[in-house]
Amino acid sequence: SQKIEQNSEALNIQEGKTATLTCNYTNYSPAYLQWYRQDPGRGPVFLLLIRENEKEKRKERLKVTFDTTLKQSLFHITASQPADSATYLCALSGGSYIPTFGRGTSLIVHP
Amino acid sequence: EAGVAQSPRYKIIEKRQSVAFWCNPISGHATLYWYQQILGQGPKLLIQFQNNGVVDDSQLPKDRFSAERLKGVDSTLKIQPAKLEDSAVYLCASSLAGSIDSPLHFGNGTRLTVT
């Protein structure tokens, strides 16, 4: 069956460091992969989209990589700040044209 | 631009009662989604509309859940009768087009508690 895996354990890092979050998938051939941020009590907010033929995408302090051979995407936040603390969700889109979400990984940036 | 509006923000009902949620998408967005998010999990799609037509409702429990999108704008999601396992946040999202690279814009959801 199709599966999207994100670390269920929270990632704790110090302010100023680079945070790296992982999204792995199986039995899927997504054409697109999206990353969203979700704060408590709020809906997810779109951050970045990367296509299957793109290796890397950047936006300000954010960087996403997409390895269709490893079936993995990495999401990096450089120079992290306490305000970056949130849950980060990856979502895959494929032939169904419907974004399917992972469970998300909680990031906690300590001052 | 105004975001996706949802109401109510919170709802508490007893099992076997009915409940309805309302969503007003971003103006001009043709595609509307309803997702269910259980605590600690990612959003799970219930139904997708393109204008006022249903694109996918394969994961909607049709014996108790129904949804409509009148005139291709606002949408309502109804549960009747509710079960304890329906306790979750119900998120509405919209996108400009139905293509798979269109980002989703979410509302802040309705938190439903079934007792």
PDB file of C-alpha atoms in Angstrom:
ATOM      1  CA  SER A   1       0.000   0.000   0.000  1.00  0.00           C
ATOM      2  CA  GLN A   2       1.039   3.594  -0.488  1.00  0.00           C
ATOM      3  CA  LYS A   3       2.797   5.126   2.454  1.00  0.00           C
ATOM      4  CA  ILE A   4       4.264   8.531   3.301  1.00  0.00           C
ATOM      5  CA  GLU A   5       6.623   8.550   6.269  1.00  0.00           C
ATOM      6  CA  GLN A   6       7.736  11.498   8.322  1.00  0.00           C
ATOM      7  CA  ASN A   7       9.504  11.269  11.674  1.00  0.00           C
ATOM      8  CA  SER A   8       6.936  11.099  14.439  1.00  0.00           C
ATOM      9  CA  GLU A   9       9.504  12.247  16.985  1.00  0.00           C
ATOM     10  CA  ALA A  10       9.989  15.973  17.362  1.00  0.00           C
ATOM     11  CA  LEU A  11      13.209  17.503  16.083  1.00  0.00           C
ATOM     12  CA  ASN A  12      14.859  19.734  18.680  1.00  0.00           C
ATOM     13  CA  ILE A  13      17.624  22.080  17.531  1.00  0.00           C
ATOM     14  CA  GLN A  14      19.384  25.217  18.710  1.00  0.00           C
ATOM     15  CA  GLU A  15      18.713  28.600  17.176  1.00  0.00           C
ATOM     16  CA  GLY A  16      21.021  29.354  14.286  1.00  0.00           C
ATOM     17  CA  LYS A  17      21.502  25.725  13.276  1.00  0.00           C
ATOM     18  CA  THR A  18      20.135  24.067  10.145  1.00  0.00           C
ATOM     19  CA  ALA A  19      17.043  21.934  10.600  1.00  0.00           C
ATOM     20  CA  THR A  20      16.623  18.967   8.261  1.00  0.00           C
ATOM     21  CA  LEU A  21      13.320  17.144   7.993  1.00  0.00           C
ATOM     22  CA  THR A  22      12.748  13.958   6.013  1.00  0.00           C
ATOM     23  CA  CYS A  23       9.835  12.696   3.945  1.00  0.00           C
ATOM     24  CA  ASN A  24      10.019   9.131   2.615  1.00  0.00           C
ATOM     25  CA  TYR A  25       7.428   7.407   0.492  1.00  0.00           C
ATOM     26  CA  THR A  26       6.724   3.932  -0.855  1.00  0.00           C
ATOM     27  CA  ASN A  27       4.534   2.581  -3.650  1.00  0.00           C
ATOM     28  CA  TYR A  28       4.116   6.048  -5.053  1.00  0.00           C
ATOM     29  CA  SER A  29       5.257   7.852  -8.168  1.00  0.00           C
ATOM     30  CA  PRO A  30       4.557  11.472  -7.348  1.00  0.00           C
ATOM     31  CA  ALA A  31       5.024  14.101  -9.987  1.00  0.00           C
ATOM     32  CA  TYR A  32       5.102  16.828  -7.348  1.00  0.00           C
ATOM     33  CA  LEU A  33       6.006  17.127  -3.720  1.00  0.00           C
ATOM     34  CA  GLN A  34       4.853  20.001  -1.525  1.00  0.00           C
ATOM     35  CA  TRP A  35       5.856  21.131   1.947  1.00  0.00           C
ATOM     36  CA  TYR A  36       3.482  22.876   4.321  1.00  0.00           C
ATOM     37  CA  ARG A  37       3.842  24.442   7.757  1.00  0.00           C
ATOM     38  CA  GLN A  38       1.148  23.966  10.389  1.00  0.00           C
ATOM     39  CA  ASP A  39       0.946  25.896  13.648  1.00  0.00           C
ATOM     40  CA  PRO A  40      -1.244  24.692  16.556  1.00  0.00           C
ATOM     41  CA  GLY A  41      -4.901  25.448  15.956  1.00  0.00           C
ATOM     42  CA  ARG A  42      -4.288  26.637  12.396  1.00  0.00           C
ATOM     43  CA  GLY A  43      -4.561  25.148   8.940  1.00  0.00           C
ATOM     44  CA  PRO A  44      -1.455  24.148   6.960  1.00  0.00           C
ATOM     45  CA  VAL A  45       0.292  26.905   5.023  1.00  0.00           C
ATOM     46  CA  PHE A  46       2.008  26.182   1.696  1.00  0.00           C
ATOM     47  CA  LEU A  47       5.778  26.691   1.635  1.00  0.00           C
ATOM     48  CA  LEU A  48       7.379  25.079  -1.409  1.00  0.00           C
ATOM     49  CA  LEU A  49       6.633  22.785  -4.331  1.00  0.00           C
ATOM     50  CA  ILE A  50       9.209  20.707  -6.187  1.00  0.00           C
ATOM     51  CA  ARG A  51       8.656  18.752  -9.377  1.00  0.00           C
ATOM     52  CA  GLU A  52       9.980  15.258 -10.059  1.00  0.00           C
ATOM     53  CA  ASN A  53      12.458  16.548 -12.628  1.00  0.00           C
ATOM     54  CA  GLU A  54      13.883  19.102 -10.185  1.00  0.00           C
ATOM     55  CA  LYS A  55      16.626  18.101  -7.770  1.00  0.00           C
ATOM     56  CA  GLU A  56      16.495  21.137  -5.536  1.00  0.00           C
ATOM     57  CA  LYS A  57      14.364  24.202  -4.855  1.00  0.00           C
ATOM     58  CA  ARG A  58      15.163  27.217  -2.679  1.00  0.00           C
ATOM     59  CA  LYS A  59      13.156  30.023  -1.137  1.00  0.00           C
ATOM     60  CA  GLU A  60      14.891  32.385   1.273  1.00  0.00           C
ATOM     61  CA  ARG A  61      16.113  30.198   4.175  1.00  0.00           C
ATOM     62  CA  LEU A  62      14.270  27.122   2.908  1.00  0.00           C
ATOM     63  CA  LYS A  63      15.649  24.398   0.651  1.00  0.00           C
ATOM     64  CA  VAL A  64      13.938  21.266  -0.586  1.00  0.00           C
ATOM     65  CA  THR A  65      15.500  18.303  -2.366  1.00  0.00           C
ATOM     66  CA  PHE A  66      13.642  15.544  -4.185  1.00  0.00           C
ATOM     67  CA  ASP A  67      15.299  12.191  -4.938  1.00  0.00           C
ATOM     68  CA  THR A  68      12.902   9.968  -6.894  1.00  0.00           C
ATOM     69  CA  THR A  69      15.409   7.091  -6.826  1.00  0.00           C
ATOM     70  CA  LEU A  70      15.620   7.078  -3.039  1.00  0.00           C
ATOM     71  CA  LYS A  71      11.939   8.074  -2.851  1.00  0.00           C
ATOM     72  CA  GLN A  72      12.831  10.807  -0.426  1.00  0.00           C
ATOM     73  CA  SER A  73      12.570  14.543   0.044  1.00  0.00           C
ATOM     74  CA  LEU A  74      14.648  16.574   2.487  1.00  0.00           C
ATOM     75  CA  PHE A  75      13.472  19.929   3.805  1.00  0.00           C
ATOM     76  CA  HIS A  76      16.102  22.266   5.214  1.00  0.00           C
ATOM     77  CA  ILE A  77      15.711  25.468   7.215  1.00  0.00           C
ATOM     78  CA  THR A  78      19.005  27.323   7.544  1.00  0.00           C
ATOM     79  CA  ALA A  79      19.772  29.758  10.366  1.00  0.00           C
ATOM     80  CA  SER A  80      16.712  28.476  12.219  1.00  0.00           C
ATOM     81  CA  GLN A  81      14.802  30.745  14.590  1.00  0.00           C
ATOM     82  CA  PRO A  82      12.368  30.009  17.439  1.00  0.00           C
ATOM     83  CA  ALA A  83       9.618  31.373  15.151  1.00  0.00           C
ATOM     84  CA  ASP A  84      10.278  28.410  12.840  1.00  0.00           C
ATOM     85  CA  SER A  85       8.908  26.066  15.514  1.00  0.00           C
ATOM     86  CA  ALA A  86       5.893  24.313  14.001  1.00  0.00           C
ATOM     87  CA  THR A  87       4.825  21.037  12.414  1.00  0.00           C
ATOM     88  CA  TYR A  88       6.007  20.527   8.837  1.00  0.00           C
ATOM     89  CA  LEU A  89       3.953  18.357   6.504  1.00  0.00           C
ATOM     90  CA  CYS A  90       4.950  16.897   3.179  1.00  0.00           C
ATOM     91  CA  ALA A  91       2.326  16.151   0.556  1.00  0.00           C
ATOM     92  CA  LEU A  92       2.631  14.093  -2.623  1.00  0.00           C
ATOM     93  CA  SER A  93       0.649  14.581  -5.813  1.00  0.00           C
ATOM     94  CA  GLY A  94       0.616  11.980  -8.518  1.00  0.00           C
ATOM     95  CA  GLY A  95      -1.759  10.540 -11.048  1.00  0.00           C
ATOM     96  CA  SER A  96      -4.670  11.074  -8.673  1.00  0.00           C
ATOM     97  CA  TYR A  97      -4.053  14.843  -8.739  1.00  0.00           C
ATOM     98  CA  ILE A  98      -4.949  14.905  -5.038  1.00  0.00           C
ATOM     99  CA  PRO A  99      -2.324  16.000  -2.520  1.00  0.00           C
ATOM    100  CA  THR A 100      -1.854  13.241   0.060  1.00  0.00           C
ATOM    101  CA  PHE A 101      -0.239  14.268   3.309  1.00  0.00           C
ATOM    102  CA  GLY A 102       2.215  12.688   5.697  1.00  0.00           C
ATOM    103  CA  ARG A 103       1.622  12.967   9.434  1.00  0.00           C
ATOM    104  CA  GLY A 104       4.142  15.769   9.815  1.00  0.00           C
ATOM    105  CA  THR A 105       7.220  16.316  11.955  1.00  0.00           C
ATOM    106  CA  SER A 106       7.287  18.769  14.823  1.00  0.00           C
ATOM    107  CA  LEU A 107      10.260  21.149  14.836  1.00  0.00           C
ATOM    108  CA  ILE A 108      11.253  22.916  18.055  1.00  0.00           C
ATOM    109  CA  VAL A 109      13.934  25.591  17.823  1.00  0.00           C
ATOM    110  CA  HIS A 110      15.435  26.507  21.169  1.00  0.00           C
ATOM    111  CA  PRO A 111      16.772  30.038  21.767  1.00  0.00           C
TER     112      PRO A 111
ATOM    113  CA  GLU B   1      -6.698  38.491  -0.584  1.00  0.00           C
ATOM    114  CA  ALA B   2      -9.087  37.108   1.990  1.00  0.00           C
ATOM    115  CA  GLY B   3      -8.312  33.564   3.053  1.00  0.00           C
ATOM    116  CA  VAL B   4     -10.493  30.484   3.284  1.00  0.00           C
ATOM    117  CA  ALA B   5     -13.216  31.035   5.854  1.00  0.00           C
ATOM    118  CA  GLN B   6     -14.642  28.212   7.954  1.00  0.00           C
ATOM    119  CA  SER B   7     -17.288  28.097  10.642  1.00  0.00           C
ATOM    120  CA  PRO B   8     -17.937  27.219  13.327  1.00  0.00           C
ATOM    121  CA  ARG B   9     -14.493  27.195  14.881  1.00  0.00           C
ATOM    122  CA  TYR B  10     -15.430  24.607  17.503  1.00  0.00           C
ATOM    123  CA  LYS B  11     -18.326  22.210  17.903  1.00  0.00           C
ATOM    124  CA  ILE B  12     -19.166  19.721  20.636  1.00  0.00           C
ATOM    125  CA  ILE B  13     -21.969  17.218  20.056  1.00  0.00           C
ATOM    126  CA  GLU B  14     -23.096  13.898  21.428  1.00  0.00           C
ATOM    127  CA  LYS B  15     -22.798  10.722  19.390  1.00  0.00           C
ATOM    128  CA  ARG B  16     -25.679  10.075  17.017  1.00  0.00           C
ATOM    129  CA  GLN B  17     -26.348  13.811  16.670  1.00  0.00           C
ATOM    130  CA  SER B  18     -25.832  15.628  13.382  1.00  0.00           C
ATOM    131  CA  VAL B  19     -23.498  18.519  12.606  1.00  0.00           C
ATOM    132  CA  ALA B  20     -22.689  20.751   9.647  1.00  0.00           C
ATOM    133  CA  PHE B  21     -19.588  22.722   8.736  1.00  0.00           C
ATOM    134  CA  TRP B  22     -19.403  25.623   6.332  1.00  0.00           C
ATOM    135  CA  CYS B  23     -16.571  26.777   4.061  1.00  0.00           C
ATOM    136  CA  ASN B  24     -16.129  29.857   1.896  1.00  0.00           C
ATOM    137  CA  PRO B  25     -13.086  29.464  -0.380  1.00  0.00           C
ATOM    138  CA  ILE B  26     -10.839  32.162  -1.778  1.00  0.00           C
ATOM    139  CA  SER B  27     -12.644  34.102  -4.497  1.00  0.00           C
ATOM    140  CA  GLY B  28     -11.998  32.641  -7.920  1.00  0.00           C
ATOM    141  CA  HIS B  29     -10.720  29.296  -6.671  1.00  0.00           C
ATOM    142  CA  ALA B  30     -12.405  26.571  -8.674  1.00  0.00           C
ATOM    143  CA  THR B  31     -11.234  23.605  -6.630  1.00  0.00           C
ATOM    144  CA  LEU B  32     -12.361  22.931  -3.074  1.00  0.00           C
ATOM    145  CA  TYR B  33     -11.280  20.161  -0.730  1.00  0.00           C
ATOM    146  CA  TRP B  34     -12.476  18.857   2.621  1.00  0.00           C
ATOM    147  CA  TYR B  35      -9.854  17.135   4.753  1.00  0.00           C
ATOM    148  CA  GLN B  36     -10.182  15.379   8.109  1.00  0.00           C
ATOM    149  CA  GLN B  37      -7.245  15.690  10.515  1.00  0.00           C
ATOM    150  CA  ILE B  38      -7.229  13.449  13.560  1.00  0.00           C
ATOM    151  CA  LEU B  39      -4.928  14.524  16.375  1.00  0.00           C
ATOM    152  CA  GLY B  40      -1.317  13.579  15.627  1.00  0.00           C
ATOM    153  CA  GLN B  41      -2.023  12.644  12.015  1.00  0.00           C
ATOM    154  CA  GLY B  42      -1.799  14.373   8.682  1.00  0.00           C
ATOM    155  CA  PRO B  43      -4.862  15.665   6.856  1.00  0.00           C
ATOM    156  CA  LYS B  44      -6.844  12.951   5.059  1.00  0.00           C
ATOM    157  CA  LEU B  45      -8.878  13.892   2.011  1.00  0.00           C
ATOM    158  CA  LEU B  46     -12.626  13.369   2.265  1.00  0.00           C
ATOM    159  CA  ILE B  47     -13.875  15.000  -0.923  1.00  0.00           C
ATOM    160  CA  GLN B  48     -12.693  17.211  -3.784  1.00  0.00           C
ATOM    161  CA  PHE B  49     -14.931  19.514  -5.834  1.00  0.00           C
ATOM    162  CA  GLN B  50     -14.126  21.162  -9.145  1.00  0.00           C
ATOM    163  CA  ASN B  51     -16.584  24.054  -9.376  1.00  0.00           C
ATOM    164  CA  ASN B  52     -19.795  22.370  -8.173  1.00  0.00           C
ATOM    165  CA  GLY B  53     -18.968  18.860  -9.393  1.00  0.00           C
ATOM    166  CA  VAL B  54     -17.418  16.081  -7.312  1.00  0.00           C
ATOM    167  CA  VAL B  55     -13.976  14.974  -8.562  1.00  0.00           C
ATOM    168  CA  ASP B  56     -13.167  12.436  -5.845  1.00  0.00           C
ATOM    169  CA  ASP B  57     -15.150  11.238  -2.847  1.00  0.00           C
ATOM    170  CA  SER B  58     -13.655   7.777  -2.570  1.00  0.00           C
ATOM    171  CA  GLN B  59     -12.646   8.281   1.077  1.00  0.00           C
ATOM    172  CA  LEU B  60     -15.885   9.897   2.205  1.00  0.00           C
ATOM    173  CA  PRO B  61     -17.915   7.609   4.525  1.00  0.00           C
ATOM    174  CA  LYS B  62     -21.084   8.090   2.532  1.00  0.00           C
ATOM    175  CA  ASP B  63     -23.321   6.315   5.013  1.00  0.00           C
ATOM    176  CA  ARG B  64     -22.890   9.254   7.390  1.00  0.00           C
ATOM    177  CA  PHE B  65     -21.021  12.052   5.630  1.00  0.00           C
ATOM    178  CA  SER B  66     -22.357  14.263   2.860  1.00  0.00           C
ATOM    179  CA  ALA B  67     -21.047  17.388   1.185  1.00  0.00           C
ATOM    180  CA  GLU B  68     -22.274  19.846  -1.360  1.00  0.00           C
ATOM    181  CA  ARG B  69     -20.973  22.906  -3.114  1.00  0.00           C
ATOM    182  CA  LEU B  70     -23.774  25.071  -4.339  1.00  0.00           C
ATOM    183  CA  LYS B  71     -23.127  27.388  -7.288  1.00  0.00           C
ATOM    184  CA  GLY B  72     -19.463  26.382  -7.226  1.00  0.00           C
ATOM    185  CA  VAL B  73     -18.604  28.666  -4.316  1.00  0.00           C
ATOM    186  CA  ASP B  74     -19.470  27.885  -0.679  1.00  0.00           C
ATOM    187  CA  SER B  75     -19.521  24.330   0.584  1.00  0.00           C
ATOM    188  CA  THR B  76     -21.051  22.471   3.506  1.00  0.00           C
ATOM    189  CA  LEU B  77     -19.971  19.168   5.015  1.00  0.00           C
ATOM    190  CA  LYS B  78     -22.487  17.258   7.126  1.00  0.00           C
ATOM    191  CA  ILE B  79     -22.177  14.306   9.457  1.00  0.00           C
ATOM    192  CA  GLN B  80     -25.301  12.405  10.420  1.00  0.00           C
ATOM    193  CA  PRO B  81     -25.205  10.533  12.751  1.00  0.00           C
ATOM    194  CA  ALA B  82     -21.856  11.330  14.359  1.00  0.00           C
ATOM    195  CA  LYS B  83     -19.652   8.688  15.953  1.00  0.00           C
ATOM    196  CA  LEU B  84     -16.947   9.078  18.581  1.00  0.00           C
ATOM    197  CA  GLU B  85     -14.250   8.418  15.957  1.00  0.00           C
ATOM    198  CA  ASP B  86     -15.401  11.467  13.995  1.00  0.00           C
ATOM    199  CA  SER B  87     -13.706  13.695  16.587  1.00  0.00           C
ATOM    200  CA  ALA B  88     -11.153  15.592  14.520  1.00  0.00           C
ATOM    201  CA  VAL B  89     -10.405  18.909  12.871  1.00  0.00           C
ATOM    202  CA  TYR B  90     -12.208  19.374   9.571  1.00  0.00           C
ATOM    203  CA  LEU B  91     -10.165  21.478   7.190  1.00  0.00           C
ATOM    204  CA  CYS B  92     -11.389  23.141   4.041  1.00  0.00           C
ATOM    205  CA  ALA B  93      -8.898  24.078   1.348  1.00  0.00           C
ATOM    206  CA  SER B  94      -9.142  25.694  -2.053  1.00  0.00           C
ATOM    207  CA  SER B  95      -6.856  26.045  -5.028  1.00  0.00           C
ATOM    208  CA  LEU B  96      -6.897  28.197  -8.131  1.00  0.00           C
ATOM    209  CA  ALA B  97      -7.006  25.259 -10.497  1.00  0.00           C
ATOM    210  CA  GLY B  98      -7.362  21.528 -10.221  1.00  0.00           C
ATOM    211  CA  SER B  99      -3.890  20.772 -11.532  1.00  0.00           C
ATOM    212  CA  ILE B 100      -1.580  18.841  -9.279  1.00  0.00           C
ATOM    213  CA  ASP B 101       0.908  21.672  -8.927  1.00  0.00           C
ATOM    214  CA  SER B 102      -1.584  24.172  -7.522  1.00  0.00           C
ATOM    215  CA  PRO B 103      -0.839  24.937  -3.867  1.00  0.00           C
ATOM    216  CA  LEU B 104      -3.671  24.411  -1.429  1.00  0.00           C
ATOM    217  CA  HIS B 105      -4.894  27.292   0.712  1.00  0.00           C
ATOM    218  CA  PHE B 106      -6.369  26.047   3.975  1.00  0.00           C
ATOM    219  CA  GLY B 107      -8.806  27.537   6.421  1.00  0.00           C
ATOM    220  CA  ASN B 108      -8.176  27.179  10.148  1.00  0.00           C
ATOM    221  CA  GLY B 109     -10.622  24.327  10.442  1.00  0.00           C
ATOM    222  CA  THR B 110     -13.514  23.307  12.648  1.00  0.00           C
ATOM    223  CA  ARG B 111     -12.575  21.270  15.697  1.00  0.00           C
ATOM    224  CA  LEU B 112     -15.301  18.671  16.315  1.00  0.00           C
ATOM    225  CA  THR B 113     -15.582  16.795  19.581  1.00  0.00           C
ATOM    226  CA  VAL B 114     -18.067  13.932  19.753  1.00  0.00           C
ATOM    227  CA  THR B 115     -18.908  12.781  23.293  1.00  0.00           C
TER     228      THR B 115
END
